[in-house]
XYZ file of N, CA and C in Angstrom:
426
model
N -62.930 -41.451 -48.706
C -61.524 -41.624 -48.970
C -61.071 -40.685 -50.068
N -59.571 -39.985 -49.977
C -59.178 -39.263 -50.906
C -58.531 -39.681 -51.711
N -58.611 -39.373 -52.929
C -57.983 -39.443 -54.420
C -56.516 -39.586 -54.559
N -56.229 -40.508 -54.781
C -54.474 -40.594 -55.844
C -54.117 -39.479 -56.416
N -53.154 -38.624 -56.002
C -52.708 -37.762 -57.385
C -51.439 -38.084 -57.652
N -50.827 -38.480 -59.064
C -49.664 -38.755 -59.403
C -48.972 -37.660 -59.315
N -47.920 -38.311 -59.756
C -46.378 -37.508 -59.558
C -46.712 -36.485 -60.872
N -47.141 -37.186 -62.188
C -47.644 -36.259 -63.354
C -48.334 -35.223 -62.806
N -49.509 -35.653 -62.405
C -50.325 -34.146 -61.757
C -49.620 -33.279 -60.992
N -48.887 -33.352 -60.070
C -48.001 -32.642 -59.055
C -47.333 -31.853 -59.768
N -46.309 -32.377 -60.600
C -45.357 -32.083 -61.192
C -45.651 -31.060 -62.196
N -46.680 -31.156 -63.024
C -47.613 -30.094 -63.994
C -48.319 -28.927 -63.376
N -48.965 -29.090 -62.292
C -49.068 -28.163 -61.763
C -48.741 -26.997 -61.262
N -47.112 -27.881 -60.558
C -46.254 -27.146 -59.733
C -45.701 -25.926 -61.100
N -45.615 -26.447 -62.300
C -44.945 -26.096 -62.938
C -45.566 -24.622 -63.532
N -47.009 -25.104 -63.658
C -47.522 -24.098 -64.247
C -48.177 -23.048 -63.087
N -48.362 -23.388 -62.107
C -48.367 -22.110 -60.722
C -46.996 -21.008 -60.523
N -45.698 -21.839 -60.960
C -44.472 -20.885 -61.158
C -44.331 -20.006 -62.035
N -44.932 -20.777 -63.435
C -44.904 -19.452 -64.598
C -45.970 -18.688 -64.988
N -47.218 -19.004 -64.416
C -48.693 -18.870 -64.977
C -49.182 -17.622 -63.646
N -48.464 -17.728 -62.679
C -49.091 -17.389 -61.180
C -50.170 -16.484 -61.510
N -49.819 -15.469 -62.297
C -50.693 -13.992 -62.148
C -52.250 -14.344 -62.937
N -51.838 -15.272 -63.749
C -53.143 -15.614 -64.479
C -54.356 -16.621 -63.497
N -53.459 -17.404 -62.953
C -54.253 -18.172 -61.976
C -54.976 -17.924 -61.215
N -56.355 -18.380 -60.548
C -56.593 -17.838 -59.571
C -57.418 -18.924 -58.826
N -58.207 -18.921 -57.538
C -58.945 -20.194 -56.712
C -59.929 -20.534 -56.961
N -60.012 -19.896 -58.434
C -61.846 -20.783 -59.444
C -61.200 -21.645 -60.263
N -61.684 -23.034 -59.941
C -60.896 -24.573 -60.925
C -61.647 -24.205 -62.088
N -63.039 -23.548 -62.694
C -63.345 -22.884 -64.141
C -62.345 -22.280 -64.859
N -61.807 -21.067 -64.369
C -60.642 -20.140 -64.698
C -59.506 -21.071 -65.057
N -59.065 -21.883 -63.807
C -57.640 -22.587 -63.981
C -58.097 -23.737 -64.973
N -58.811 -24.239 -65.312
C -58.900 -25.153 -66.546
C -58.887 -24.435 -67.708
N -59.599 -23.442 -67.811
C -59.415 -22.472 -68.873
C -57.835 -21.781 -69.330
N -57.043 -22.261 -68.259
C -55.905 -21.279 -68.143
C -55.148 -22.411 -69.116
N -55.276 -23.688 -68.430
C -54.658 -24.905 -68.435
C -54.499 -25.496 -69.868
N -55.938 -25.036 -70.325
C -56.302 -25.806 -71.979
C -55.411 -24.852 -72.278
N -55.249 -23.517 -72.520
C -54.762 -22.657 -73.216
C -53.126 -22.380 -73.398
N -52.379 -23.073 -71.909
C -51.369 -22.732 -72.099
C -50.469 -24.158 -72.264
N -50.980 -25.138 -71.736
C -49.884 -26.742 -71.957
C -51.266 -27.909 -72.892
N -50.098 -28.705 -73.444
C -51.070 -29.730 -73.990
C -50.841 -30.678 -73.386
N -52.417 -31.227 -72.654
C -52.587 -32.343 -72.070
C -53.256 -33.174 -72.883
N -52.898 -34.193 -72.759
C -52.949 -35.164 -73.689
C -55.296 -35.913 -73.679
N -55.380 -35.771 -72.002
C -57.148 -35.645 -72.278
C -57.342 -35.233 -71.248
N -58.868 -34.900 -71.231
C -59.917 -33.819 -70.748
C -59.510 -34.291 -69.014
N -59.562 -35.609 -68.890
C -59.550 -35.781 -67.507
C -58.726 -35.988 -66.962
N -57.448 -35.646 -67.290
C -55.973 -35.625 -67.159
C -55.638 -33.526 -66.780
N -56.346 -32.944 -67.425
C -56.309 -31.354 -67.625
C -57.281 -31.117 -65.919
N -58.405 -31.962 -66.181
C -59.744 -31.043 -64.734
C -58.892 -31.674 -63.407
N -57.435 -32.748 -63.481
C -56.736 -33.059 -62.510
C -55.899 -32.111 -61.972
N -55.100 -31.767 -62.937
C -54.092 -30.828 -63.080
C -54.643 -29.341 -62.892
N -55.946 -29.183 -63.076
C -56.299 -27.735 -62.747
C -57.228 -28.158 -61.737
N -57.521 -29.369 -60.884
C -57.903 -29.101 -59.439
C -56.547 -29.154 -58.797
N -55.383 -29.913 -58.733
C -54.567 -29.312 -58.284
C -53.752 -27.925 -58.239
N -53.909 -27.584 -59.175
C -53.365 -26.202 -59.258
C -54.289 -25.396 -58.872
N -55.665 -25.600 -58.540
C -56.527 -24.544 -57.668
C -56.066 -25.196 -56.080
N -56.020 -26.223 -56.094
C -55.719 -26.206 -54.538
C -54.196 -25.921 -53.958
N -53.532 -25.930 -55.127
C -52.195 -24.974 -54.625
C -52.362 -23.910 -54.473
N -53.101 -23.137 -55.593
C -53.121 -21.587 -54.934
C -54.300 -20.902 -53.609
N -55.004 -21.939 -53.387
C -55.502 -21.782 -51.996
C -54.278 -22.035 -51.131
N -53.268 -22.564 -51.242
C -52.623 -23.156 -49.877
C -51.498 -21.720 -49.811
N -50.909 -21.112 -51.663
C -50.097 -20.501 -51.798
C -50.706 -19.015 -50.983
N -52.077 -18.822 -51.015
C -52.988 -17.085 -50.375
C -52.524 -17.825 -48.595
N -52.258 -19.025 -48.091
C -52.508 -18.757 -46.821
C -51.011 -18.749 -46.161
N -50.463 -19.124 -47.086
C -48.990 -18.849 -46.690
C -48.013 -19.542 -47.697
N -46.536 -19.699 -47.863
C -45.514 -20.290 -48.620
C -46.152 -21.686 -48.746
N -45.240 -22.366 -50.029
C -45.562 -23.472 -50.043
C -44.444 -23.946 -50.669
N -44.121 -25.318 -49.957
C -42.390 -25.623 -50.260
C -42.772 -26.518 -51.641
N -41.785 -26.425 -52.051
C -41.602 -27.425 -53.437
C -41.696 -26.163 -54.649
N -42.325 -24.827 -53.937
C -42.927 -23.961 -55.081
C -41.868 -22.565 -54.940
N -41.642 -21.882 -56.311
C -40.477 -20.804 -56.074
C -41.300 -20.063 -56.857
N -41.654 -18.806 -56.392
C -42.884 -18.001 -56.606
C -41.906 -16.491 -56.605
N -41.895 -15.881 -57.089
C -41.191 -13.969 -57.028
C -41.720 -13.621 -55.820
N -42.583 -13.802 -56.185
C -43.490 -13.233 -55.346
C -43.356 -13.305 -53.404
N -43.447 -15.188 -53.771
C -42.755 -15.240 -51.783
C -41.571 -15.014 -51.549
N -40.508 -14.999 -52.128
C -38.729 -14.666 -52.195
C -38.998 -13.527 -52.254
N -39.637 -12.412 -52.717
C -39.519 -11.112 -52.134
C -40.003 -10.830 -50.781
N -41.554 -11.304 -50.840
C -41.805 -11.616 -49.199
C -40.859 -11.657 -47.828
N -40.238 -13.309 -48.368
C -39.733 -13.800 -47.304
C -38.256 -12.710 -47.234
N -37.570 -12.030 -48.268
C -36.740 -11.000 -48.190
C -37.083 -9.987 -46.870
N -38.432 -9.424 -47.506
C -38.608 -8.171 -46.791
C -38.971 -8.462 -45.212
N -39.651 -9.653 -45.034
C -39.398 -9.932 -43.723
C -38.247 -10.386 -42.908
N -37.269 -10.597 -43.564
C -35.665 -10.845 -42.943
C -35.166 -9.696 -42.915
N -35.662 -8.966 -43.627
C -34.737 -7.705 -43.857
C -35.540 -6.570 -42.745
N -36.390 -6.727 -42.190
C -37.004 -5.905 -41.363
C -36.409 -5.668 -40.288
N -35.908 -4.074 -39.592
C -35.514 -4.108 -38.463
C -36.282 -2.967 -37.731
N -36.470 -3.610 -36.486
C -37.937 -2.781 -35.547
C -36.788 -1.536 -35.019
N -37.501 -0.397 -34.943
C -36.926 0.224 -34.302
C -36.447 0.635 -33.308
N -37.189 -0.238 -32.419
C -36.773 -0.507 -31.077
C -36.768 -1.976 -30.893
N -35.359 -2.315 -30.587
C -35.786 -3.935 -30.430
C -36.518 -4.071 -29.095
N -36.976 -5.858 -28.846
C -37.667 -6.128 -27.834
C -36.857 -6.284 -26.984
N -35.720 -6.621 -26.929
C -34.564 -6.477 -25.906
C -34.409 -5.108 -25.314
N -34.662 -4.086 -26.082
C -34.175 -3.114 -25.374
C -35.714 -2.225 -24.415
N -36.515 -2.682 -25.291
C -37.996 -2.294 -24.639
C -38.067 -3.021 -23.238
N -37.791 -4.239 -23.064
C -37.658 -4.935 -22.190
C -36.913 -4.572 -20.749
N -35.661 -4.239 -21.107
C -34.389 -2.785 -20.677
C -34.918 -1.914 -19.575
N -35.653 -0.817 -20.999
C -35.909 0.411 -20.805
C -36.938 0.112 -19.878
N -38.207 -0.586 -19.339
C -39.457 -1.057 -18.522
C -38.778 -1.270 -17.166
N -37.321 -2.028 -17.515
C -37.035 -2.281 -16.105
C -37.032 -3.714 -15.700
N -36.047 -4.630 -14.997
C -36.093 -5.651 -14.604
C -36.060 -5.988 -13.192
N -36.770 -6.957 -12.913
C -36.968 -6.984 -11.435
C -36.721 -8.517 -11.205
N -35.354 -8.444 -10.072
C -34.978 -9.666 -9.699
C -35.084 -9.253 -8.108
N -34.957 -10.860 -7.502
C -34.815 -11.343 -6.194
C -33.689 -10.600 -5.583
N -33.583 -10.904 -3.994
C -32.635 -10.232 -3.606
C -31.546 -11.009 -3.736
N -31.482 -12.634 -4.007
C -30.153 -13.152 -4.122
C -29.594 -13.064 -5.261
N -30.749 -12.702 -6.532
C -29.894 -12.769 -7.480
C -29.195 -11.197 -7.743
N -30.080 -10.487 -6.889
C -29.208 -8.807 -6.602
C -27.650 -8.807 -6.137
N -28.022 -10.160 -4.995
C -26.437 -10.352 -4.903
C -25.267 -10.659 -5.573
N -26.088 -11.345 -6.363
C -24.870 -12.661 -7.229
C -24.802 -11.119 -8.165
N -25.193 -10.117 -8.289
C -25.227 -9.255 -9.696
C -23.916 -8.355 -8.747
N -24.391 -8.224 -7.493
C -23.193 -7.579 -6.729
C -21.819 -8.231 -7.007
N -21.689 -9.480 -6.284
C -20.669 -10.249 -6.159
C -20.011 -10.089 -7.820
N -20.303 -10.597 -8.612
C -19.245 -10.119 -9.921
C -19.204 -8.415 -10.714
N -19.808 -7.832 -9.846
C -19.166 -6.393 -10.560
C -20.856 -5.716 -11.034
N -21.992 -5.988 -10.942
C -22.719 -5.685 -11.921
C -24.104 -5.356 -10.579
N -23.460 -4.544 -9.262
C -24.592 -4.562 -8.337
C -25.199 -3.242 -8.970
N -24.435 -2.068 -9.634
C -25.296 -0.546 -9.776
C -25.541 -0.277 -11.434
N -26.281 -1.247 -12.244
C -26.777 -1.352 -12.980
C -28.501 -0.545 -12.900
N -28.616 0.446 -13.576
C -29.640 1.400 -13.699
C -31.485 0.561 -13.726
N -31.213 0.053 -15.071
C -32.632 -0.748 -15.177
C -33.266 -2.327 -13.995
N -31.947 -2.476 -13.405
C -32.403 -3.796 -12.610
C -32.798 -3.118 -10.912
N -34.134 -3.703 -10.744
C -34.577 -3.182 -9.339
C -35.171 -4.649 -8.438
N -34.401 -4.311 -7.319
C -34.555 -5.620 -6.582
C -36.458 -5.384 -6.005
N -37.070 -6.337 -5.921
C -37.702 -6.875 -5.307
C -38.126 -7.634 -4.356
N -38.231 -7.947 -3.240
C -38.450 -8.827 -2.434
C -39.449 -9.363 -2.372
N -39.737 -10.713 -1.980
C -40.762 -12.140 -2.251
C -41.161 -12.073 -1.079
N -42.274 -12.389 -0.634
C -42.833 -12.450 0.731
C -42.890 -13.990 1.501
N -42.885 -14.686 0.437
C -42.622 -16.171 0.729
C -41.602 -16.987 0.134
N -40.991 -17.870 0.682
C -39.817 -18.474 0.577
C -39.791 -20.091 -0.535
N -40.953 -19.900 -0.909
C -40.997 -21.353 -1.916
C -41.812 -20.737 -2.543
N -41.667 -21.470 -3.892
C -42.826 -21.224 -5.589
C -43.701 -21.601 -5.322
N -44.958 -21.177 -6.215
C -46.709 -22.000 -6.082
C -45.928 -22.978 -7.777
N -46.420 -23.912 -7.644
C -45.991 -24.953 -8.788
C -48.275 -25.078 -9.036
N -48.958 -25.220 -9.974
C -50.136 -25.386 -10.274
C -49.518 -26.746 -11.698
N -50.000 -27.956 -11.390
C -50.534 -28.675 -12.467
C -51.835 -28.630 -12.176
N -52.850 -28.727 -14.027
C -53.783 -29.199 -13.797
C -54.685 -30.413 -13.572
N -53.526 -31.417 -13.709
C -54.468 -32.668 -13.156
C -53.977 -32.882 -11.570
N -53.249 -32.573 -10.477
C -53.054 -32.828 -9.161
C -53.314 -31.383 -8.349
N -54.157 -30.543 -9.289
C -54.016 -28.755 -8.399
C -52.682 -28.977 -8.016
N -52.986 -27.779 -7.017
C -52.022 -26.783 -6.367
C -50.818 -27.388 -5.828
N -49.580 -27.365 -6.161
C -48.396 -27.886 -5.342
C -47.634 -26.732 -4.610
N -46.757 -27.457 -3.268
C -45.745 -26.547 -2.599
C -44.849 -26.854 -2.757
N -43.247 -26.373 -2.860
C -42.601 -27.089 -3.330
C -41.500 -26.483 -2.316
């Protein structure tokens, strides 16, 4: 069974992973060392709490964000990945390859205005119903 951690431990931790980050690291030796040195905890086994939590935050912080926590570090992150634009989107890669529809829906592309569109190439189906596959009843016809 796992351990109680109070709201104190949480809360101390969280605090000192926000301002401490660069000093910290995923050895609970180091982060107790960090811990004595920079807040006063009142005793020894109140501090090896607070610096096993704060080693197991920054294991969770190397494998990705971690909510409750405001780090420079992931707000620039999570920036530069919003801010990223591919140079070719996948929409247009998608486009440019070519799309291949049925012949009715060639029609319906006719019927409102949109039959001599460059990238769409009709195809024809050789059979007139879908293969449907679940795996617990195999193969269906539908």
């Amino acid at each position: 069974m796992g351990k109680v951690r109070t709201k104190t431990v949480k809360k101390a931790s969280k605090i000192i992973v926000e301002k401490y980050y660069n000093s910290l690291t995923t050895d609970f030796d180091t982060n107790k060392k960090v811990c004595q040195e920079i807040a006063t905890i009142p005793t020894k086994r109140m501090r090896n709490k607070i610096a096993g939590f704060t080693t197991h935050l920054m294991a969770r912080i190397k494998k990705g964000t971690v909510r409750g926590i405001s780090l420079k570090l992931q707000e620039e992150e999570r920036e530069r990945r919003m801010d990223y634009v591919p140079e070719v989107s996948y929409v247009d890669e998608i486009i440019n390859r070519g799309i291949e529809v049925s012949d009715e829906v060639s029609d319906m592309l006719k019927t409102i205005g949109f039959g001599d569109l460059k990238s769409v190439t009709k195809v024809s189906h050789s059979t007139g119903h879908h293969q449907h596959h679940n795996k617990r009843r195999g193969n269906k016809s539908y």
